[in-house]
Structure formats: structure tokens, C-alpha cells
């Protein structure tokens, strides 16, 4: 059990960092500011703190904390459903599909209700690619670690 939690944490961390890397890359090639993205993450949780000097750092921390939780939840669900070590194809398909589902939930249900400015800050294609990269990074870690 401890090993699975560790694998989930590592998978979530790598997925979260992949997303952050993509947003940094996308922001460098577009008019979007990565600091604004981080501020909006903070604003989603602490609406009045969006423009505090620490808001971008808090946004990165919130994002990574949610990424860690998502990694653990994904590993628990996948290993629980397969009753043991899942195969390579199941890991990859499940990770990418799960993250596409998380993206759809976030951008069509959760964020419009909590922070519509964040939901529309980036184009859907950029955010879907971001979540897909999370799934790919998570699957790569799980494939190596499992």
C-alpha cells in the first residue's frame, strides 16, 4: 500500500509539472501570461487573494497539491479496478482518458461555477493538451514504477 501511495505521488507530481511546463511554453508563445494562470488558480480557491503578491506561488502550490491528490486517486482506482498490477495498455489508455475526463469536468462544470475567468483564460485546445500531457507523464511514471 505504501508503495502505491509513493507511486501515485510521483505520478501526480510528474503530471502536474508537465502541465506547468506546457503552460510556461504556451505562455511564451502567446499573449497569455503564466503568472496570470497561477493567479487564477489561487482566485479559484481564495477569490480575494488573486492579486496578492504571493498569489502566483500559491497557485503553483495549489496546482501541485491537487496533482498529488489526483495521482494517488488514479493509482488507487486503477490498481483497485484491476485487482493488481494493470497492463501497459490499460495504464496508458486509462491515464489519458481519465485526464480528458478531468479536463471536461473542470472546464465545463467546475470552473464556470467557481471562476469563469479562469475557465476562459486559455483556449480549450491548450487546456485539453495540458491535461493530456498530465496523463502522458503520469502513465510514463506508472509504466516505469509498476
Short mmCIF file of N, CA, C and O in Angstrom, two decimals:
data_model
loop_
_atom_site.label_atom_id
_atom_site.label_comp_id
_atom_site.label_asym_id
_atom_site.label_seq_id
_atom_site.Cartn_x
_atom_site.Cartn_y
_atom_site.Cartn_z
N UNK A 1 0.82 -1.20 0.00
CA UNK A 1 0.00 0.00 0.00
C UNK A 1 0.87 1.27 0.00
O UNK A 1 0.59 2.19 -0.74
N UNK A 2 1.91 1.27 0.86
CA UNK A 2 2.80 2.43 0.91
C UNK A 2 3.46 2.68 -0.44
O UNK A 2 3.62 3.82 -0.86
N UNK A 3 3.84 1.60 -1.10
CA UNK A 3 4.49 1.73 -2.41
C UNK A 3 3.53 2.36 -3.42
O UNK A 3 3.94 3.23 -4.19
N UNK A 4 2.26 1.96 -3.39
CA UNK A 4 1.29 2.54 -4.32
C UNK A 4 1.07 4.02 -4.06
O UNK A 4 0.91 4.81 -5.00
N UNK A 5 1.05 4.41 -2.79
CA UNK A 5 0.91 5.84 -2.47
C UNK A 5 2.11 6.60 -3.01
O UNK A 5 1.96 7.67 -3.62
N UNK A 6 3.30 6.07 -2.83
CA UNK A 6 4.50 6.71 -3.35
C UNK A 6 4.47 6.83 -4.86
O UNK A 6 4.83 7.87 -5.43
N UNK A 7 4.03 5.76 -5.51
CA UNK A 7 3.92 5.79 -6.98
C UNK A 7 2.88 6.84 -7.40
O UNK A 7 3.10 7.60 -8.35
N UNK A 8 1.76 6.88 -6.69
CA UNK A 8 0.73 7.87 -7.00
C UNK A 8 1.23 9.29 -6.82
O UNK A 8 0.94 10.18 -7.64
N UNK A 9 1.98 9.53 -5.75
CA UNK A 9 2.54 10.87 -5.52
C UNK A 9 3.51 11.26 -6.62
O UNK A 9 3.45 12.38 -7.14
N UNK A 10 4.37 10.33 -7.00
CA UNK A 10 5.34 10.63 -8.06
C UNK A 10 4.62 10.85 -9.39
O UNK A 10 4.95 11.79 -10.14
N UNK A 11 3.64 10.03 -9.69
CA UNK A 11 2.89 10.18 -10.94
C UNK A 11 2.15 11.52 -10.96
O UNK A 11 2.16 12.22 -11.98
N UNK A 12 1.53 11.89 -9.85
CA UNK A 12 0.83 13.18 -9.78
C UNK A 12 1.77 14.35 -9.90
O UNK A 12 1.48 15.34 -10.59
N UNK A 13 2.92 14.25 -9.24
CA UNK A 13 3.91 15.33 -9.32
C UNK A 13 4.40 15.50 -10.75
O UNK A 13 4.45 16.63 -11.27
N UNK A 14 4.74 14.40 -11.41
CA UNK A 14 5.22 14.50 -12.79
C UNK A 14 4.13 15.03 -13.71
O UNK A 14 4.41 15.85 -14.60
N UNK A 15 2.91 14.61 -13.51
CA UNK A 15 1.80 15.13 -14.30
C UNK A 15 1.61 16.62 -14.08
O UNK A 15 1.45 17.40 -15.04
N UNK A 16 1.63 17.04 -12.83
CA UNK A 16 1.47 18.46 -12.52
C UNK A 16 2.60 19.31 -13.08
O UNK A 16 2.36 20.40 -13.60
N UNK A 17 3.82 18.80 -13.00
CA UNK A 17 4.95 19.54 -13.56
C UNK A 17 4.89 19.59 -15.09
O UNK A 17 5.27 20.60 -15.69
N UNK A 18 4.40 18.53 -15.71
CA UNK A 18 4.23 18.53 -17.17
C UNK A 18 3.24 19.62 -17.57
O UNK A 18 3.47 20.36 -18.55
N UNK A 19 2.17 19.74 -16.82
CA UNK A 19 1.20 20.81 -17.11
C UNK A 19 1.82 22.19 -16.94
O UNK A 19 1.61 23.08 -17.77
N UNK A 20 2.56 22.36 -15.87
CA UNK A 20 3.18 23.66 -15.63
C UNK A 20 4.18 23.99 -16.74
O UNK A 20 4.25 25.14 -17.19
N UNK A 21 4.93 23.00 -17.18
CA UNK A 21 5.86 23.21 -18.28
C UNK A 21 5.14 23.61 -19.56
O UNK A 21 5.58 24.51 -20.28
N UNK A 22 4.03 22.93 -19.84
CA UNK A 22 3.26 23.25 -21.04
C UNK A 22 2.71 24.68 -20.96
O UNK A 22 2.78 25.42 -21.93
N UNK A 23 2.17 25.06 -19.81
CA UNK A 23 1.62 26.41 -19.67
C UNK A 23 2.73 27.45 -19.82
O UNK A 23 2.53 28.49 -20.45
N UNK A 24 3.90 27.18 -19.28
CA UNK A 24 5.03 28.11 -19.46
C UNK A 24 5.40 28.22 -20.93
O UNK A 24 5.62 29.33 -21.45
N UNK A 25 5.47 27.09 -21.62
CA UNK A 25 5.80 27.09 -23.05
C UNK A 25 4.72 27.81 -23.86
O UNK A 25 5.02 28.66 -24.70
N UNK A 26 3.46 27.48 -23.59
CA UNK A 26 2.35 28.12 -24.30
C UNK A 26 2.37 29.63 -24.06
O UNK A 26 2.19 30.42 -24.99
N UNK A 27 2.59 30.02 -22.82
CA UNK A 27 2.60 31.45 -22.48
C UNK A 27 3.72 32.20 -23.17
O UNK A 27 3.55 33.36 -23.55
N UNK A 28 4.85 31.54 -23.36
CA UNK A 28 5.96 32.21 -24.03
C UNK A 28 5.70 32.43 -25.51
O UNK A 28 6.32 33.28 -26.13
N UNK A 29 4.76 31.67 -26.07
CA UNK A 29 4.46 31.77 -27.50
C UNK A 29 3.12 32.45 -27.77
O UNK A 29 2.70 32.53 -28.92
N UNK A 30 2.46 32.94 -26.73
CA UNK A 30 1.15 33.56 -26.91
C UNK A 30 1.07 34.82 -26.06
O UNK A 30 2.03 35.19 -25.39
N UNK A 31 -0.10 35.43 -26.07
CA UNK A 31 -0.29 36.63 -25.25
C UNK A 31 -0.71 36.29 -23.82
O UNK A 31 -0.90 37.19 -23.01
N UNK A 32 -0.84 35.02 -23.51
CA UNK A 32 -1.21 34.60 -22.15
C UNK A 32 0.01 34.68 -21.25
O UNK A 32 1.12 34.34 -21.63
N UNK A 33 -0.22 35.14 -20.03
CA UNK A 33 0.85 35.26 -19.04
C UNK A 33 0.71 34.11 -18.04
O UNK A 33 -0.35 33.95 -17.41
N UNK A 34 1.75 33.31 -17.88
CA UNK A 34 1.71 32.18 -16.96
C UNK A 34 1.45 32.63 -15.52
O UNK A 34 0.81 31.91 -14.75
N UNK A 35 1.90 33.82 -15.16
CA UNK A 35 1.64 34.34 -13.82
C UNK A 35 0.14 34.56 -13.63
O UNK A 35 -0.40 34.28 -12.56
N UNK A 36 -0.54 35.03 -14.68
CA UNK A 36 -1.99 35.20 -14.60
C UNK A 36 -2.70 33.86 -14.42
O UNK A 36 -3.70 33.77 -13.70
N UNK A 37 -2.19 32.83 -15.07
CA UNK A 37 -2.77 31.50 -14.91
C UNK A 37 -2.64 31.07 -13.45
O UNK A 37 -3.61 30.59 -12.84
N UNK A 38 -1.46 31.24 -12.88
CA UNK A 38 -1.25 30.87 -11.47
C UNK A 38 -2.13 31.70 -10.55
O UNK A 38 -2.69 31.17 -9.57
N UNK A 39 -2.28 32.98 -10.84
CA UNK A 39 -3.16 33.84 -10.03
C UNK A 39 -4.60 33.33 -10.08
O UNK A 39 -5.31 33.36 -9.07
N UNK A 40 -5.04 32.90 -11.25
CA UNK A 40 -6.42 32.41 -11.38
C UNK A 40 -6.63 31.10 -10.62
O UNK A 40 -7.72 30.84 -10.14
N UNK A 41 -5.59 30.29 -10.54
CA UNK A 41 -5.70 29.07 -9.71
C UNK A 41 -5.95 29.50 -8.26
O UNK A 41 -6.84 28.97 -7.60
N UNK A 42 -5.18 30.47 -7.79
CA UNK A 42 -5.37 30.98 -6.43
C UNK A 42 -6.76 31.57 -6.28
O UNK A 42 -7.45 31.31 -5.30
N UNK A 43 -7.19 32.36 -7.26
CA UNK A 43 -8.51 33.01 -7.18
C UNK A 43 -9.64 31.99 -7.14
O UNK A 43 -10.70 32.27 -6.57
N UNK A 44 -9.43 30.84 -7.73
CA UNK A 44 -10.46 29.80 -7.71
C UNK A 44 -10.69 29.30 -6.28
O UNK A 44 -11.81 28.97 -5.90
N UNK A 45 -9.63 29.29 -5.49
CA UNK A 45 -9.72 28.79 -4.11
C UNK A 45 -9.90 29.93 -3.12
O UNK A 45 -10.69 29.82 -2.17
N UNK A 46 -9.19 31.03 -3.32
CA UNK A 46 -9.25 32.20 -2.45
C UNK A 46 -9.52 33.43 -3.31
O UNK A 46 -8.58 34.14 -3.70
N UNK A 47 -10.78 33.68 -3.61
CA UNK A 47 -11.16 34.73 -4.57
C UNK A 47 -10.54 36.09 -4.25
O UNK A 47 -10.10 36.80 -5.16
N UNK A 48 -10.47 36.46 -3.00
CA UNK A 48 -9.97 37.79 -2.66
C UNK A 48 -8.45 37.90 -2.73
O UNK A 48 -7.91 38.99 -2.59
N UNK A 49 -7.76 36.79 -2.95
CA UNK A 49 -6.30 36.80 -2.91
C UNK A 49 -5.66 36.80 -4.30
O UNK A 49 -4.44 36.70 -4.40
N UNK A 50 -6.43 36.94 -5.33
CA UNK A 50 -5.89 36.81 -6.69
C UNK A 50 -4.73 37.75 -6.98
O UNK A 50 -3.82 37.38 -7.71
N UNK A 51 -4.74 38.94 -6.42
CA UNK A 51 -3.69 39.90 -6.72
C UNK A 51 -2.73 40.14 -5.56
O UNK A 51 -1.96 41.08 -5.58
N UNK A 52 -2.77 39.26 -4.59
CA UNK A 52 -1.78 39.33 -3.52
C UNK A 52 -0.41 39.00 -4.12
O UNK A 52 -0.32 38.24 -5.08
N UNK A 53 0.65 39.54 -3.56
CA UNK A 53 1.98 39.27 -4.11
C UNK A 53 2.34 37.78 -4.13
O UNK A 53 3.09 37.34 -4.98
N UNK A 54 1.80 37.03 -3.23
CA UNK A 54 2.09 35.60 -3.12
C UNK A 54 1.15 34.73 -3.95
O UNK A 54 1.31 33.52 -4.00
N UNK A 55 0.17 35.33 -4.62
CA UNK A 55 -0.84 34.56 -5.34
C UNK A 55 -0.26 33.62 -6.41
O UNK A 55 -0.71 32.47 -6.50
N UNK A 56 0.71 34.03 -7.22
CA UNK A 56 1.25 33.08 -8.20
C UNK A 56 1.90 31.87 -7.55
O UNK A 56 1.74 30.74 -8.02
N UNK A 57 2.62 32.08 -6.45
CA UNK A 57 3.25 30.96 -5.75
C UNK A 57 2.20 30.06 -5.14
O UNK A 57 2.33 28.83 -5.17
N UNK A 58 1.16 30.66 -4.57
CA UNK A 58 0.07 29.86 -4.00
C UNK A 58 -0.63 29.07 -5.09
O UNK A 58 -0.98 27.90 -4.89
N UNK A 59 -0.81 29.68 -6.26
CA UNK A 59 -1.43 28.97 -7.38
C UNK A 59 -0.63 27.76 -7.80
O UNK A 59 -1.19 26.68 -8.04
N UNK A 60 0.69 27.91 -7.85
CA UNK A 60 1.54 26.77 -8.19
C UNK A 60 1.44 25.69 -7.12
O UNK A 60 1.35 24.49 -7.42
N UNK A 61 1.42 26.10 -5.86
CA UNK A 61 1.30 25.15 -4.76
C UNK A 61 -0.03 24.42 -4.76
O UNK A 61 -0.10 23.20 -4.55
N UNK A 62 -1.10 25.16 -5.00
CA UNK A 62 -2.44 24.55 -5.07
C UNK A 62 -2.49 23.56 -6.22
O UNK A 62 -2.99 22.45 -6.08
N UNK A 63 -1.98 23.97 -7.37
CA UNK A 63 -1.96 23.09 -8.54
C UNK A 63 -1.21 21.79 -8.23
O UNK A 63 -1.69 20.70 -8.54
N UNK A 64 -0.04 21.91 -7.63
CA UNK A 64 0.75 20.72 -7.33
C UNK A 64 0.09 19.85 -6.26
O UNK A 64 0.13 18.62 -6.34
N UNK A 65 -0.54 20.46 -5.27
CA UNK A 65 -1.25 19.68 -4.24
C UNK A 65 -2.40 18.88 -4.88
O UNK A 65 -2.59 17.70 -4.57
N UNK A 66 -3.14 19.53 -5.77
CA UNK A 66 -4.22 18.83 -6.46
C UNK A 66 -3.67 17.74 -7.38
O UNK A 66 -4.27 16.67 -7.52
N UNK A 67 -2.53 17.99 -7.98
CA UNK A 67 -1.88 16.99 -8.84
C UNK A 67 -1.48 15.76 -8.04
O UNK A 67 -1.67 14.62 -8.50
N UNK A 68 -0.93 15.97 -6.86
CA UNK A 68 -0.55 14.85 -5.99
C UNK A 68 -1.77 14.03 -5.61
O UNK A 68 -1.75 12.79 -5.67
N UNK A 69 -2.84 14.73 -5.23
CA UNK A 69 -4.08 14.03 -4.86
C UNK A 69 -4.65 13.25 -6.04
O UNK A 69 -5.11 12.11 -5.88
N UNK A 70 -4.59 13.84 -7.21
CA UNK A 70 -5.09 13.17 -8.41
C UNK A 70 -4.26 11.93 -8.72
O UNK A 70 -4.80 10.88 -9.09
N UNK A 71 -2.95 12.02 -8.56
CA UNK A 71 -2.10 10.86 -8.80
C UNK A 71 -2.42 9.72 -7.86
O UNK A 71 -2.54 8.56 -8.28
N UNK A 72 -2.59 10.02 -6.59
CA UNK A 72 -2.94 8.98 -5.61
C UNK A 72 -4.31 8.38 -5.93
O UNK A 72 -4.48 7.16 -5.92
N UNK A 73 -5.29 9.23 -6.22
CA UNK A 73 -6.63 8.73 -6.53
C UNK A 73 -6.63 7.86 -7.78
O UNK A 73 -7.29 6.81 -7.82
N UNK A 74 -5.88 8.28 -8.79
CA UNK A 74 -5.83 7.50 -10.02
C UNK A 74 -5.21 6.13 -9.78
O UNK A 74 -5.73 5.11 -10.23
N UNK A 75 -4.09 6.09 -9.07
CA UNK A 75 -3.42 4.82 -8.79
C UNK A 75 -4.34 3.91 -7.97
O UNK A 75 -4.47 2.72 -8.26
N UNK A 76 -4.97 4.47 -6.96
CA UNK A 76 -5.87 3.67 -6.13
C UNK A 76 -7.02 3.09 -6.96
O UNK A 76 -7.36 1.91 -6.83
N UNK A 77 -7.59 3.91 -7.82
CA UNK A 77 -8.70 3.44 -8.65
C UNK A 77 -8.24 2.39 -9.66
O UNK A 77 -8.87 1.34 -9.80
N UNK A 78 -7.15 2.66 -10.35
CA UNK A 78 -6.69 1.74 -11.38
C UNK A 78 -6.25 0.40 -10.79
O UNK A 78 -6.62 -0.65 -11.28
N UNK A 79 -5.45 0.46 -9.74
CA UNK A 79 -4.99 -0.78 -9.12
C UNK A 79 -6.16 -1.52 -8.46
O UNK A 79 -6.20 -2.73 -8.47
N UNK A 80 -7.13 -0.78 -7.92
CA UNK A 80 -8.30 -1.41 -7.32
C UNK A 80 -9.18 -2.08 -8.34
O UNK A 80 -9.66 -3.20 -8.13
N UNK A 81 -9.39 -1.42 -9.47
CA UNK A 81 -10.25 -1.98 -10.51
C UNK A 81 -9.62 -3.18 -11.20
O UNK A 81 -10.32 -4.08 -11.65
N UNK A 82 -8.32 -3.18 -11.31
CA UNK A 82 -7.66 -4.30 -11.99
C UNK A 82 -7.23 -5.39 -11.02
O UNK A 82 -6.72 -6.43 -11.44
N UNK A 83 -7.43 -5.14 -9.73
CA UNK A 83 -7.07 -6.11 -8.68
C UNK A 83 -5.62 -6.59 -8.83
O UNK A 83 -5.34 -7.77 -8.87
N UNK A 84 -4.74 -5.65 -8.94
CA UNK A 84 -3.33 -5.97 -9.10
C UNK A 84 -2.70 -5.04 -10.11
O UNK A 84 -3.28 -4.03 -10.48
N UNK A 85 -1.54 -5.40 -10.56
CA UNK A 85 -0.80 -4.56 -11.50
C UNK A 85 -1.49 -4.52 -12.85
O UNK A 85 -1.66 -5.56 -13.49
N UNK A 86 -1.88 -3.34 -13.30
CA UNK A 86 -2.50 -3.24 -14.63
C UNK A 86 -1.46 -3.36 -15.73
O UNK A 86 -0.29 -3.06 -15.54
N UNK A 87 -1.90 -3.78 -16.89
CA UNK A 87 -1.02 -3.89 -18.04
C UNK A 87 -0.69 -2.54 -18.64
O UNK A 87 -1.33 -1.53 -18.36
N UNK A 88 0.31 -2.55 -19.49
CA UNK A 88 0.80 -1.32 -20.14
C UNK A 88 -0.31 -0.57 -20.86
O UNK A 88 -0.48 0.63 -20.69
N UNK A 89 -1.06 -1.25 -21.70
CA UNK A 89 -2.11 -0.59 -22.48
C UNK A 89 -3.19 0.00 -21.58
O UNK A 89 -3.70 1.09 -21.84
N UNK A 90 -3.53 -0.71 -20.52
CA UNK A 90 -4.55 -0.20 -19.59
C UNK A 90 -4.04 1.05 -18.88
O UNK A 90 -4.79 2.00 -18.68
N UNK A 91 -2.77 1.04 -18.49
CA UNK A 91 -2.20 2.22 -17.82
C UNK A 91 -2.30 3.43 -18.74
O UNK A 91 -2.80 4.49 -18.36
N UNK A 92 -1.81 3.30 -19.97
CA UNK A 92 -1.77 4.44 -20.88
C UNK A 92 -3.17 4.93 -21.26
O UNK A 92 -3.45 6.13 -21.20
N UNK A 93 -4.04 4.01 -21.65
CA UNK A 93 -5.39 4.41 -22.05
C UNK A 93 -6.14 5.02 -20.88
O UNK A 93 -6.81 6.06 -21.02
N UNK A 94 -6.05 4.40 -19.72
CA UNK A 94 -6.77 4.90 -18.55
C UNK A 94 -6.27 6.27 -18.12
O UNK A 94 -7.06 7.15 -17.77
N UNK A 95 -4.96 6.47 -18.14
CA UNK A 95 -4.40 7.75 -17.71
C UNK A 95 -4.85 8.88 -18.63
O UNK A 95 -5.31 9.93 -18.17
N UNK A 96 -4.73 8.68 -19.92
CA UNK A 96 -5.10 9.75 -20.85
C UNK A 96 -6.60 9.99 -20.84
O UNK A 96 -7.06 11.15 -20.80
N UNK A 97 -7.40 8.94 -20.81
CA UNK A 97 -8.86 9.10 -20.77
C UNK A 97 -9.33 9.72 -19.45
O UNK A 97 -10.22 10.58 -19.45
N UNK A 98 -8.73 9.31 -18.35
CA UNK A 98 -9.10 9.89 -17.05
C UNK A 98 -8.81 11.39 -17.02
O UNK A 98 -9.64 12.17 -16.54
N UNK A 99 -7.66 11.78 -17.54
CA UNK A 99 -7.32 13.20 -17.53
C UNK A 99 -8.18 14.00 -18.51
O UNK A 99 -8.50 15.16 -18.25
N UNK A 100 -8.60 13.39 -19.60
CA UNK A 100 -9.55 14.06 -20.50
C UNK A 100 -10.88 14.26 -19.78
O UNK A 100 -11.53 15.31 -19.92
N UNK A 101 -11.27 13.28 -18.98
CA UNK A 101 -12.49 13.42 -18.17
C UNK A 101 -12.36 14.51 -17.12
O UNK A 101 -13.29 15.29 -16.89
N UNK A 102 -11.20 14.58 -16.48
CA UNK A 102 -10.95 15.64 -15.50
C UNK A 102 -11.02 17.00 -16.20
O UNK A 102 -11.62 17.94 -15.67
N UNK A 103 -10.44 17.10 -17.38
CA UNK A 103 -10.49 18.35 -18.13
C UNK A 103 -11.94 18.75 -18.42
O UNK A 103 -12.33 19.90 -18.18
N UNK A 104 -12.74 17.82 -18.92
CA UNK A 104 -14.13 18.12 -19.25
C UNK A 104 -14.90 18.56 -18.01
O UNK A 104 -15.64 19.56 -18.04
N UNK A 105 -14.72 17.85 -16.92
CA UNK A 105 -15.39 18.22 -15.67
C UNK A 105 -14.96 19.62 -15.23
O UNK A 105 -15.80 20.47 -14.89
N UNK A 106 -13.65 19.87 -15.23
CA UNK A 106 -13.14 21.17 -14.79
C UNK A 106 -13.64 22.32 -15.65
O UNK A 106 -14.11 23.32 -15.13
N UNK A 107 -13.53 22.18 -16.96
CA UNK A 107 -13.78 23.33 -17.83
C UNK A 107 -15.23 23.50 -18.26
O UNK A 107 -15.60 24.57 -18.73
N UNK A 108 -16.05 22.48 -18.08
CA UNK A 108 -17.46 22.62 -18.45
C UNK A 108 -18.40 22.68 -17.25
O UNK A 108 -19.52 23.14 -17.37
N UNK A 109 -17.93 22.22 -16.08
CA UNK A 109 -18.79 22.22 -14.90
C UNK A 109 -18.20 23.02 -13.73
O UNK A 109 -18.81 23.97 -13.26
N UNK A 110 -17.04 22.61 -13.27
CA UNK A 110 -16.49 23.18 -12.04
C UNK A 110 -16.03 24.63 -12.20
O UNK A 110 -16.48 25.51 -11.46
N UNK A 111 -15.12 24.89 -13.11
CA UNK A 111 -14.57 26.24 -13.24
C UNK A 111 -15.60 27.29 -13.66
O UNK A 111 -15.56 28.40 -13.13
N UNK A 112 -16.52 26.99 -14.57
CA UNK A 112 -17.53 28.02 -14.86
C UNK A 112 -18.33 28.43 -13.62
O UNK A 112 -18.73 29.59 -13.49
N UNK A 113 -18.51 27.50 -12.69
CA UNK A 113 -19.24 27.82 -11.47
C UNK A 113 -18.37 28.55 -10.45
O UNK A 113 -18.85 29.44 -9.75
N UNK A 114 -17.10 28.19 -10.36
CA UNK A 114 -16.23 28.76 -9.35
C UNK A 114 -15.47 29.99 -9.80
O UNK A 114 -15.24 30.92 -9.02
N UNK A 115 -15.02 29.99 -11.06
CA UNK A 115 -14.16 31.08 -11.55
C UNK A 115 -14.22 31.09 -13.08
O UNK A 115 -13.33 30.54 -13.74
N UNK A 116 -15.21 31.74 -13.61
CA UNK A 116 -15.40 31.74 -15.07
C UNK A 116 -14.23 32.41 -15.79
O UNK A 116 -13.93 32.06 -16.93
N UNK A 117 -13.55 33.34 -15.14
CA UNK A 117 -12.39 33.97 -15.76
C UNK A 117 -11.27 32.98 -16.02
O UNK A 117 -10.58 33.05 -17.05
N UNK A 118 -11.09 32.05 -15.12
CA UNK A 118 -10.07 31.02 -15.30
C UNK A 118 -10.47 30.06 -16.41
O UNK A 118 -9.64 29.63 -17.20
N UNK A 119 -11.75 29.73 -16.46
CA UNK A 119 -12.23 28.77 -17.46
C UNK A 119 -12.02 29.28 -18.88
O UNK A 119 -11.89 28.49 -19.82
N UNK A 120 -11.97 30.60 -19.05
CA UNK A 120 -11.84 31.17 -20.40
C UNK A 120 -10.49 31.86 -20.63
O UNK A 120 -10.28 32.46 -21.68
N UNK A 121 -9.58 31.76 -19.69
CA UNK A 121 -8.28 32.42 -19.81
C UNK A 121 -7.45 31.85 -20.96
O UNK A 121 -6.77 32.58 -21.68
N UNK A 122 -7.51 30.55 -21.15
CA UNK A 122 -6.77 29.86 -22.20
C UNK A 122 -7.75 29.18 -23.14
O UNK A 122 -8.85 28.80 -22.72
N UNK A 123 -7.38 28.99 -24.40
CA UNK A 123 -8.27 28.26 -25.31
C UNK A 123 -8.43 26.80 -24.84
O UNK A 123 -7.52 26.22 -24.24
N UNK A 124 -9.58 26.23 -25.14
CA UNK A 124 -9.84 24.85 -24.75
C UNK A 124 -8.77 23.89 -25.29
O UNK A 124 -8.39 22.95 -24.62
N UNK A 125 -8.30 24.14 -26.50
CA UNK A 125 -7.28 23.24 -27.07
C UNK A 125 -6.01 23.24 -26.22
O UNK A 125 -5.40 22.20 -26.01
N UNK A 126 -5.62 24.41 -25.72
CA UNK A 126 -4.42 24.50 -24.88
C UNK A 126 -4.63 23.78 -23.55
O UNK A 126 -3.73 23.10 -23.05
N UNK A 127 -5.82 23.94 -22.97
CA UNK A 127 -6.07 23.30 -21.68
C UNK A 127 -6.26 21.79 -21.83
O UNK A 127 -5.83 21.02 -20.96
N UNK A 128 -6.87 21.36 -22.92
CA UNK A 128 -7.02 19.92 -23.15
C UNK A 128 -5.65 19.28 -23.38
O UNK A 128 -5.36 18.21 -22.84
N UNK A 129 -4.79 19.95 -24.12
CA UNK A 129 -3.44 19.43 -24.32
C UNK A 129 -2.69 19.38 -23.00
O UNK A 129 -1.95 18.43 -22.72
N UNK A 130 -2.90 20.37 -22.16
CA UNK A 130 -2.28 20.39 -20.85
C UNK A 130 -2.67 19.16 -20.03
O UNK A 130 -1.81 18.48 -19.45
N UNK A 131 -3.94 18.86 -19.98
CA UNK A 131 -4.40 17.68 -19.23
C UNK A 131 -3.94 16.39 -19.90
O UNK A 131 -3.63 15.41 -19.22
N UNK A 132 -3.89 16.36 -21.21
CA UNK A 132 -3.40 15.18 -21.90
C UNK A 132 -1.94 14.93 -21.56
O UNK A 132 -1.53 13.79 -21.33
N UNK A 133 -1.14 15.99 -21.51
CA UNK A 133 0.26 15.86 -21.12
C UNK A 133 0.40 15.36 -19.68
O UNK A 133 1.29 14.58 -19.37
N UNK A 134 -0.51 15.78 -18.82
CA UNK A 134 -0.53 15.26 -17.46
C UNK A 134 -0.72 13.75 -17.52
O UNK A 134 0.01 12.99 -16.87
N UNK A 135 -1.70 13.30 -18.29
CA UNK A 135 -1.96 11.87 -18.41
C UNK A 135 -0.79 11.10 -18.97
O UNK A 135 -0.47 10.01 -18.51
N UNK A 136 -0.13 11.66 -19.96
CA UNK A 136 1.04 11.01 -20.57
C UNK A 136 2.18 10.91 -19.55
O UNK A 136 2.81 9.85 -19.40
N UNK A 137 2.45 11.99 -18.83
CA UNK A 137 3.51 11.98 -17.83
C UNK A 137 3.17 10.98 -16.72
O UNK A 137 4.04 10.22 -16.27
N UNK A 138 1.93 10.98 -16.30
CA UNK A 138 1.52 10.06 -15.25
C UNK A 138 1.65 8.60 -15.72
O UNK A 138 2.17 7.75 -14.99
N UNK A 139 1.22 8.34 -16.93
CA UNK A 139 1.32 6.98 -17.46
C UNK A 139 2.78 6.53 -17.59
O UNK A 139 3.10 5.37 -17.28
N UNK A 140 3.65 7.43 -17.99
CA UNK A 140 5.06 7.08 -18.12
C UNK A 140 5.65 6.70 -16.76
O UNK A 140 6.38 5.71 -16.65
N UNK A 141 5.32 7.46 -15.73
CA UNK A 141 5.78 7.13 -14.39
C UNK A 141 5.22 5.79 -13.94
O UNK A 141 5.94 4.94 -13.40
N UNK A 142 3.93 5.58 -14.15
CA UNK A 142 3.29 4.34 -13.72
C UNK A 142 3.87 3.15 -14.47
O UNK A 142 4.07 2.07 -13.88
N UNK A 143 4.14 3.32 -15.74
CA UNK A 143 4.71 2.23 -16.53
C UNK A 143 6.09 1.84 -15.99
O UNK A 143 6.41 0.67 -15.85
N UNK A 144 6.89 2.82 -15.67
CA UNK A 144 8.24 2.57 -15.13
C UNK A 144 8.18 2.00 -13.72
O UNK A 144 8.96 1.12 -13.37
N UNK A 145 7.28 2.56 -12.90
CA UNK A 145 7.25 2.20 -11.47
C UNK A 145 6.50 0.92 -11.18
O UNK A 145 6.76 0.28 -10.18
N UNK A 146 5.54 0.61 -12.02
CA UNK A 146 4.69 -0.56 -11.74
C UNK A 146 5.46 -1.81 -12.00
O UNK A 146 5.24 -2.84 -11.48
#
